[in-house]
mmCIF file of C-alpha atoms in Angstrom:
data_model
loop_
_atom_site.group_PDB
_atom_site.id
_atom_site.type_symbol
_atom_site.label_atom_id
_atom_site.label_comp_id
_atom_site.label_asym_id
_atom_site.label_seq_id
_atom_site.Cartn_x
_atom_site.Cartn_y
_atom_site.Cartn_z
ATOM 1 C CA ALA A 1 32.521 -43.485 95.125
ATOM 2 C CA ASN A 2 32.347 -45.756 98.124
ATOM 3 C CA VAL A 3 33.692 -49.054 99.382
ATOM 4 C CA PHE A 4 32.009 -51.208 101.969
ATOM 5 C CA TYR A 5 32.494 -54.305 104.116
ATOM 6 C CA MET A 6 29.825 -55.959 106.273
ATOM 7 C CA ASP A 7 29.939 -58.843 108.742
ATOM 8 C CA TRP A 8 26.425 -60.142 109.234
ATOM 9 C CA THR A 9 24.985 -62.352 111.987
ATOM 10 C CA ASP A 10 21.689 -64.237 111.547
ATOM 11 C CA GLN A 11 21.013 -63.041 107.999
ATOM 12 C CA GLN A 12 17.540 -64.235 106.999
ATOM 13 C CA ILE A 13 17.331 -66.186 103.724
ATOM 14 C CA LEU A 14 14.245 -67.513 101.909
ATOM 15 C CA GLN A 15 14.735 -71.169 100.954
ATOM 16 C CA ALA A 16 12.429 -73.045 98.565
ATOM 17 C CA THR A 17 11.272 -76.221 100.334
ATOM 18 C CA ASP A 18 9.286 -79.335 99.482
ATOM 19 C CA VAL A 19 5.752 -78.637 100.789
ATOM 20 C CA THR A 20 5.144 -82.231 101.831
ATOM 21 C CA ILE A 21 8.271 -82.874 103.885
ATOM 22 C CA GLY A 22 9.900 -79.472 104.511
ATOM 23 C CA THR A 23 13.260 -80.317 102.921
ATOM 24 C CA PRO A 24 15.013 -78.416 100.109
ATOM 25 C CA ALA A 25 12.910 -78.625 96.963
ATOM 26 C CA SER A 26 13.787 -80.753 93.960
ATOM 27 C CA PRO A 27 12.700 -80.101 90.362
ATOM 28 C CA GLY A 28 9.071 -81.061 89.788
ATOM 29 C CA VAL A 29 7.851 -80.855 93.389
ATOM 30 C CA ALA A 30 5.436 -78.352 94.914
ATOM 31 C CA THR A 31 7.341 -75.692 96.819
ATOM 32 C CA ASP A 32 6.833 -73.367 99.718
ATOM 33 C CA PHE A 33 9.347 -70.944 101.188
ATOM 34 C CA LEU A 34 11.024 -71.236 104.573
ATOM 35 C CA VAL A 35 12.976 -68.457 106.316
ATOM 36 C CA LEU A 36 16.418 -69.662 107.438
ATOM 37 C CA ASN A 37 19.009 -67.808 109.529
ATOM 38 C CA ALA A 38 22.544 -67.872 108.148
ATOM 39 C CA GLY A 39 24.808 -67.929 111.212
ATOM 40 C CA GLU A 40 27.528 -65.676 109.785
ATOM 41 C CA SER A 41 27.920 -64.009 106.418
ATOM 42 C CA ARG A 42 29.939 -61.209 104.901
ATOM 43 C CA LEU A 43 29.979 -58.964 101.880
ATOM 44 C CA PHE A 44 32.329 -56.372 100.474
ATOM 45 C CA GLY A 45 32.496 -54.254 97.388
ATOM 46 C CA GLY A 46 32.413 -50.796 95.939
ATOM 47 C CA GLU A 47 30.362 -48.393 93.873
ATOM 48 C CA LEU A 48 31.303 -45.557 91.553
ATOM 49 C CA ALA A 49 28.833 -43.051 90.106
ATOM 50 C CA ILE A 50 29.762 -40.218 87.766
ATOM 51 C CA ASN A 51 27.419 -37.465 86.592
ATOM 52 C CA ALA A 52 28.853 -35.045 84.072
ATOM 53 C CA ARG A 53 27.708 -32.059 82.061
ATOM 54 C CA PRO A 54 30.355 -31.733 79.333
ATOM 55 C CA THR A 55 28.314 -28.980 77.662
ATOM 56 C CA GLU A 56 25.394 -26.843 78.849
ATOM 57 C CA SER A 57 23.044 -29.002 76.805
ATOM 58 C CA THR A 58 24.325 -32.522 77.558
ATOM 59 C CA ASP A 59 24.077 -34.627 80.731
ATOM 60 C CA LEU A 60 25.945 -37.931 81.030
ATOM 61 C CA PHE A 61 25.973 -40.551 83.771
ATOM 62 C CA LEU A 62 27.846 -43.758 84.485
ATOM 63 C CA SER A 63 27.576 -46.087 87.461
ATOM 64 C CA LEU A 64 29.499 -49.257 88.265
ATOM 65 C CA ALA A 65 29.158 -51.563 91.253
ATOM 66 C CA TYR A 66 30.886 -54.743 92.394
ATOM 67 C CA VAL A 67 29.954 -56.897 95.394
ATOM 68 C CA ASP A 68 31.405 -60.168 96.687
ATOM 69 C CA THR A 69 29.164 -62.147 99.059
ATOM 70 C CA GLU A 70 29.722 -65.313 101.075
ATOM 71 C CA PHE A 71 28.014 -67.295 103.811
ATOM 72 C CA SER A 72 30.797 -67.777 106.386
ATOM 73 C CA ASP A 73 28.748 -70.173 108.533
ATOM 74 C CA PHE A 74 25.388 -71.412 107.243
ATOM 75 C CA VAL A 75 24.510 -74.974 108.222
ATOM 76 C CA THR A 76 20.918 -76.231 108.483
ATOM 77 C CA SER A 77 19.667 -79.616 109.663
ATOM 78 C CA SER A 78 19.925 -80.945 106.101
ATOM 79 C CA GLN A 79 22.421 -78.765 104.166
ATOM 80 C CA ASP A 80 25.667 -76.811 104.478
ATOM 81 C CA PHE A 81 25.666 -73.551 102.482
ATOM 82 C CA THR A 82 28.968 -72.331 103.979
ATOM 83 C CA GLY A 83 31.143 -70.744 101.278
ATOM 84 C CA ASN A 84 28.208 -70.099 98.920
ATOM 85 C CA GLU A 85 27.216 -66.694 97.530
ATOM 86 C CA PHE A 86 24.044 -64.871 98.586
ATOM 87 C CA PRO A 87 21.001 -65.532 96.397
ATOM 88 C CA GLU A 88 19.806 -62.758 94.068
ATOM 89 C CA ALA A 89 23.064 -60.789 94.555
ATOM 90 C CA PRO A 90 24.774 -60.114 91.210
ATOM 91 C CA ASN A 91 28.516 -59.496 91.485
ATOM 92 C CA PHE A 92 28.511 -56.675 88.927
ATOM 93 C CA THR A 93 26.058 -53.992 87.794
ATOM 94 C CA ALA A 94 26.542 -51.035 85.479
ATOM 95 C CA ALA A 95 24.489 -48.265 83.899
ATOM 96 C CA LEU A 96 25.220 -45.448 81.496
ATOM 97 C CA GLY A 97 23.184 -42.855 79.725
ATOM 98 C CA ALA A 98 22.951 -39.427 78.173
ATOM 99 C CA THR A 99 20.374 -36.676 77.743
ATOM 100 C CA ARG A 100 20.647 -33.888 75.169
ATOM 101 C CA TYR A 101 18.674 -30.652 75.632
ATOM 102 C CA PHE A 102 17.898 -28.457 72.638
ATOM 103 C CA SER A 103 17.403 -24.667 72.810
ATOM 104 C CA ASN A 104 13.810 -24.900 71.542
ATOM 105 C CA GLY A 105 12.542 -26.945 74.556
ATOM 106 C CA TRP A 106 12.997 -30.417 73.096
ATOM 107 C CA TYR A 107 15.163 -33.085 74.715
ATOM 108 C CA ALA A 108 16.101 -36.705 74.046
ATOM 109 C CA GLY A 109 17.873 -39.306 76.133
ATOM 110 C CA ALA A 110 18.835 -42.937 76.258
ATOM 111 C CA ASP A 111 20.358 -45.274 78.821
ATOM 112 C CA ALA A 112 21.405 -48.868 79.248
ATOM 113 C CA SER A 113 21.778 -50.995 82.364
ATOM 114 C CA TYR A 114 23.536 -54.314 82.917
ATOM 115 C CA GLN A 115 23.186 -56.829 85.730
ATOM 116 C CA ALA A 116 25.383 -59.925 85.986
ATOM 117 C CA ALA A 117 23.908 -63.373 86.614
ATOM 118 C CA SER A 118 23.049 -64.280 90.217
ATOM 119 C CA PHE A 119 22.085 -67.431 92.058
ATOM 120 C CA THR A 120 18.405 -68.144 92.699
ATOM 121 C CA GLY A 121 18.949 -69.691 96.129
ATOM 122 C CA ALA A 122 21.487 -70.338 98.875
ATOM 123 C CA GLU A 123 22.332 -73.738 97.372
ATOM 124 C CA ASN A 124 23.980 -71.870 94.419
ATOM 125 C CA VAL A 125 22.507 -74.183 91.780
ATOM 126 C CA GLY A 126 19.991 -72.216 89.665
ATOM 127 C CA LEU A 127 20.895 -68.914 88.010
ATOM 128 C CA PHE A 128 19.030 -65.758 87.123
ATOM 129 C CA GLN A 129 20.657 -64.929 83.787
ATOM 130 C CA SER A 130 22.538 -61.687 83.219
ATOM 131 C CA ARG A 131 20.614 -58.964 81.443
ATOM 132 C CA THR A 132 21.091 -55.705 79.606
ATOM 133 C CA LEU A 133 18.125 -53.342 79.275
ATOM 134 C CA PHE A 134 17.767 -50.291 77.013
ATOM 135 C CA ASN A 135 15.519 -47.271 77.618
ATOM 136 C CA ALA A 136 14.871 -44.004 75.740
ATOM 137 C CA ARG A 137 12.767 -40.869 75.997
ATOM 138 C CA ILE A 138 12.001 -37.809 73.920
ATOM 139 C CA GLY A 139 10.050 -34.795 75.063
ATOM 140 C CA TYR A 140 9.261 -31.117 75.135
ATOM 141 C CA GLU A 141 9.216 -28.899 78.215
ATOM 142 C CA THR A 142 8.578 -25.333 79.285
ATOM 143 C CA GLU A 143 8.803 -23.745 82.727
ATOM 144 C CA ASP A 144 5.238 -24.862 83.606
ATOM 145 C CA TRP A 145 4.660 -28.124 81.754
ATOM 146 C CA ARG A 146 6.260 -30.973 79.888
ATOM 147 C CA VAL A 147 5.190 -33.872 77.715
ATOM 148 C CA PHE A 148 7.365 -36.835 76.781
ATOM 149 C CA ALA A 149 7.273 -40.279 75.236
ATOM 150 C CA TYR A 150 9.352 -43.050 76.721
ATOM 151 C CA GLY A 151 10.287 -46.646 76.137
ATOM 152 C CA ARG A 152 11.587 -49.065 78.764
ATOM 153 C CA ASN A 153 13.173 -52.431 77.965
ATOM 154 C CA LEU A 154 13.106 -51.503 74.280
ATOM 155 C CA SER A 155 14.538 -54.865 73.164
ATOM 156 C CA ASP A 156 11.683 -56.620 75.059
ATOM 157 C CA LYS A 157 14.173 -58.749 76.988
ATOM 158 C CA ASP A 158 12.640 -61.621 78.987
ATOM 159 C CA TYR A 159 14.246 -61.910 82.411
ATOM 160 C CA GLN A 160 13.486 -63.262 85.856
ATOM 161 C CA ILE A 161 13.857 -61.067 88.950
ATOM 162 C CA GLY A 162 12.811 -63.418 91.756
ATOM 163 C CA GLY A 163 11.281 -66.722 92.740
ATOM 164 C CA ALA A 164 12.484 -70.279 92.434
ATOM 165 C CA ILE A 165 13.445 -72.052 89.230
ATOM 166 C CA LEU A 166 12.861 -75.391 90.889
ATOM 167 C CA THR A 167 9.344 -76.573 90.207
ATOM 168 C CA ALA A 168 7.216 -77.737 87.321
ATOM 169 C CA ASP A 169 5.085 -74.670 88.088
ATOM 170 C CA ASN A 170 8.254 -72.491 87.950
ATOM 171 C CA VAL A 171 7.295 -70.076 90.720
ATOM 172 C CA ALA A 172 8.856 -66.849 89.486
ATOM 173 C CA SER A 173 8.697 -63.091 89.295
ATOM 174 C CA VAL A 174 9.509 -61.785 85.860
ATOM 175 C CA GLY A 175 10.790 -58.392 84.827
ATOM 176 C CA GLU A 176 8.699 -55.882 82.982
ATOM 177 C CA GLY A 177 8.485 -56.403 79.213
ATOM 178 C CA ARG A 178 8.702 -53.572 76.693
ATOM 179 C CA VAL A 179 6.718 -50.537 77.845
ATOM 180 C CA ILE A 180 5.952 -47.550 75.632
ATOM 181 C CA GLY A 181 4.183 -44.564 77.150
ATOM 182 C CA ILE A 182 3.375 -40.873 76.998
ATOM 183 C CA VAL A 183 3.346 -38.584 80.017
ATOM 184 C CA ALA A 184 2.058 -35.010 80.361
ATOM 185 C CA GLN A 185 2.796 -32.943 83.488
ATOM 186 C CA TYR A 186 1.753 -29.488 84.542
ATOM 187 C CA ASN A 187 3.368 -27.645 87.461
ATOM 188 C CA PHE A 188 1.312 -25.109 89.361
#
């Protein structure tokens, strides 16, 4: 477990701007990104991670995190972001999972992760929606090798992880869709 508090001076923030005039972008205009320095900002929060082995054949984990962010002094030539939250900084995240090992070399596991909604930019207007993702794996291992099948984002959740939701072109980075795979490893 840990708790933290940070006072920050000159934090650099990417701001979507109107390409033609260099001011904050509006919906439907071509955007570029400008690096701005927030005069003063602060964040505080805490994290808790628990790993447990309740039996010789079962591993469990749980993690929780909370963070509160704020620009204490962030004024540009055209906007005042003072009092706003940091962009792309969800207040709450959590994950939990379990793996079960069988005596014949087989194992199976599953986990889930949650991330609360976060603002897309310093203006605190657009939101990246909250998301919950599910993963699983099943495999077989010996001392020298292992093979396993896995699935990530099993519900094929669509989610955005970066970019601006401001333009007709919707400049964005999206999260990975459902992925199913097989891995074989040999140790020598």
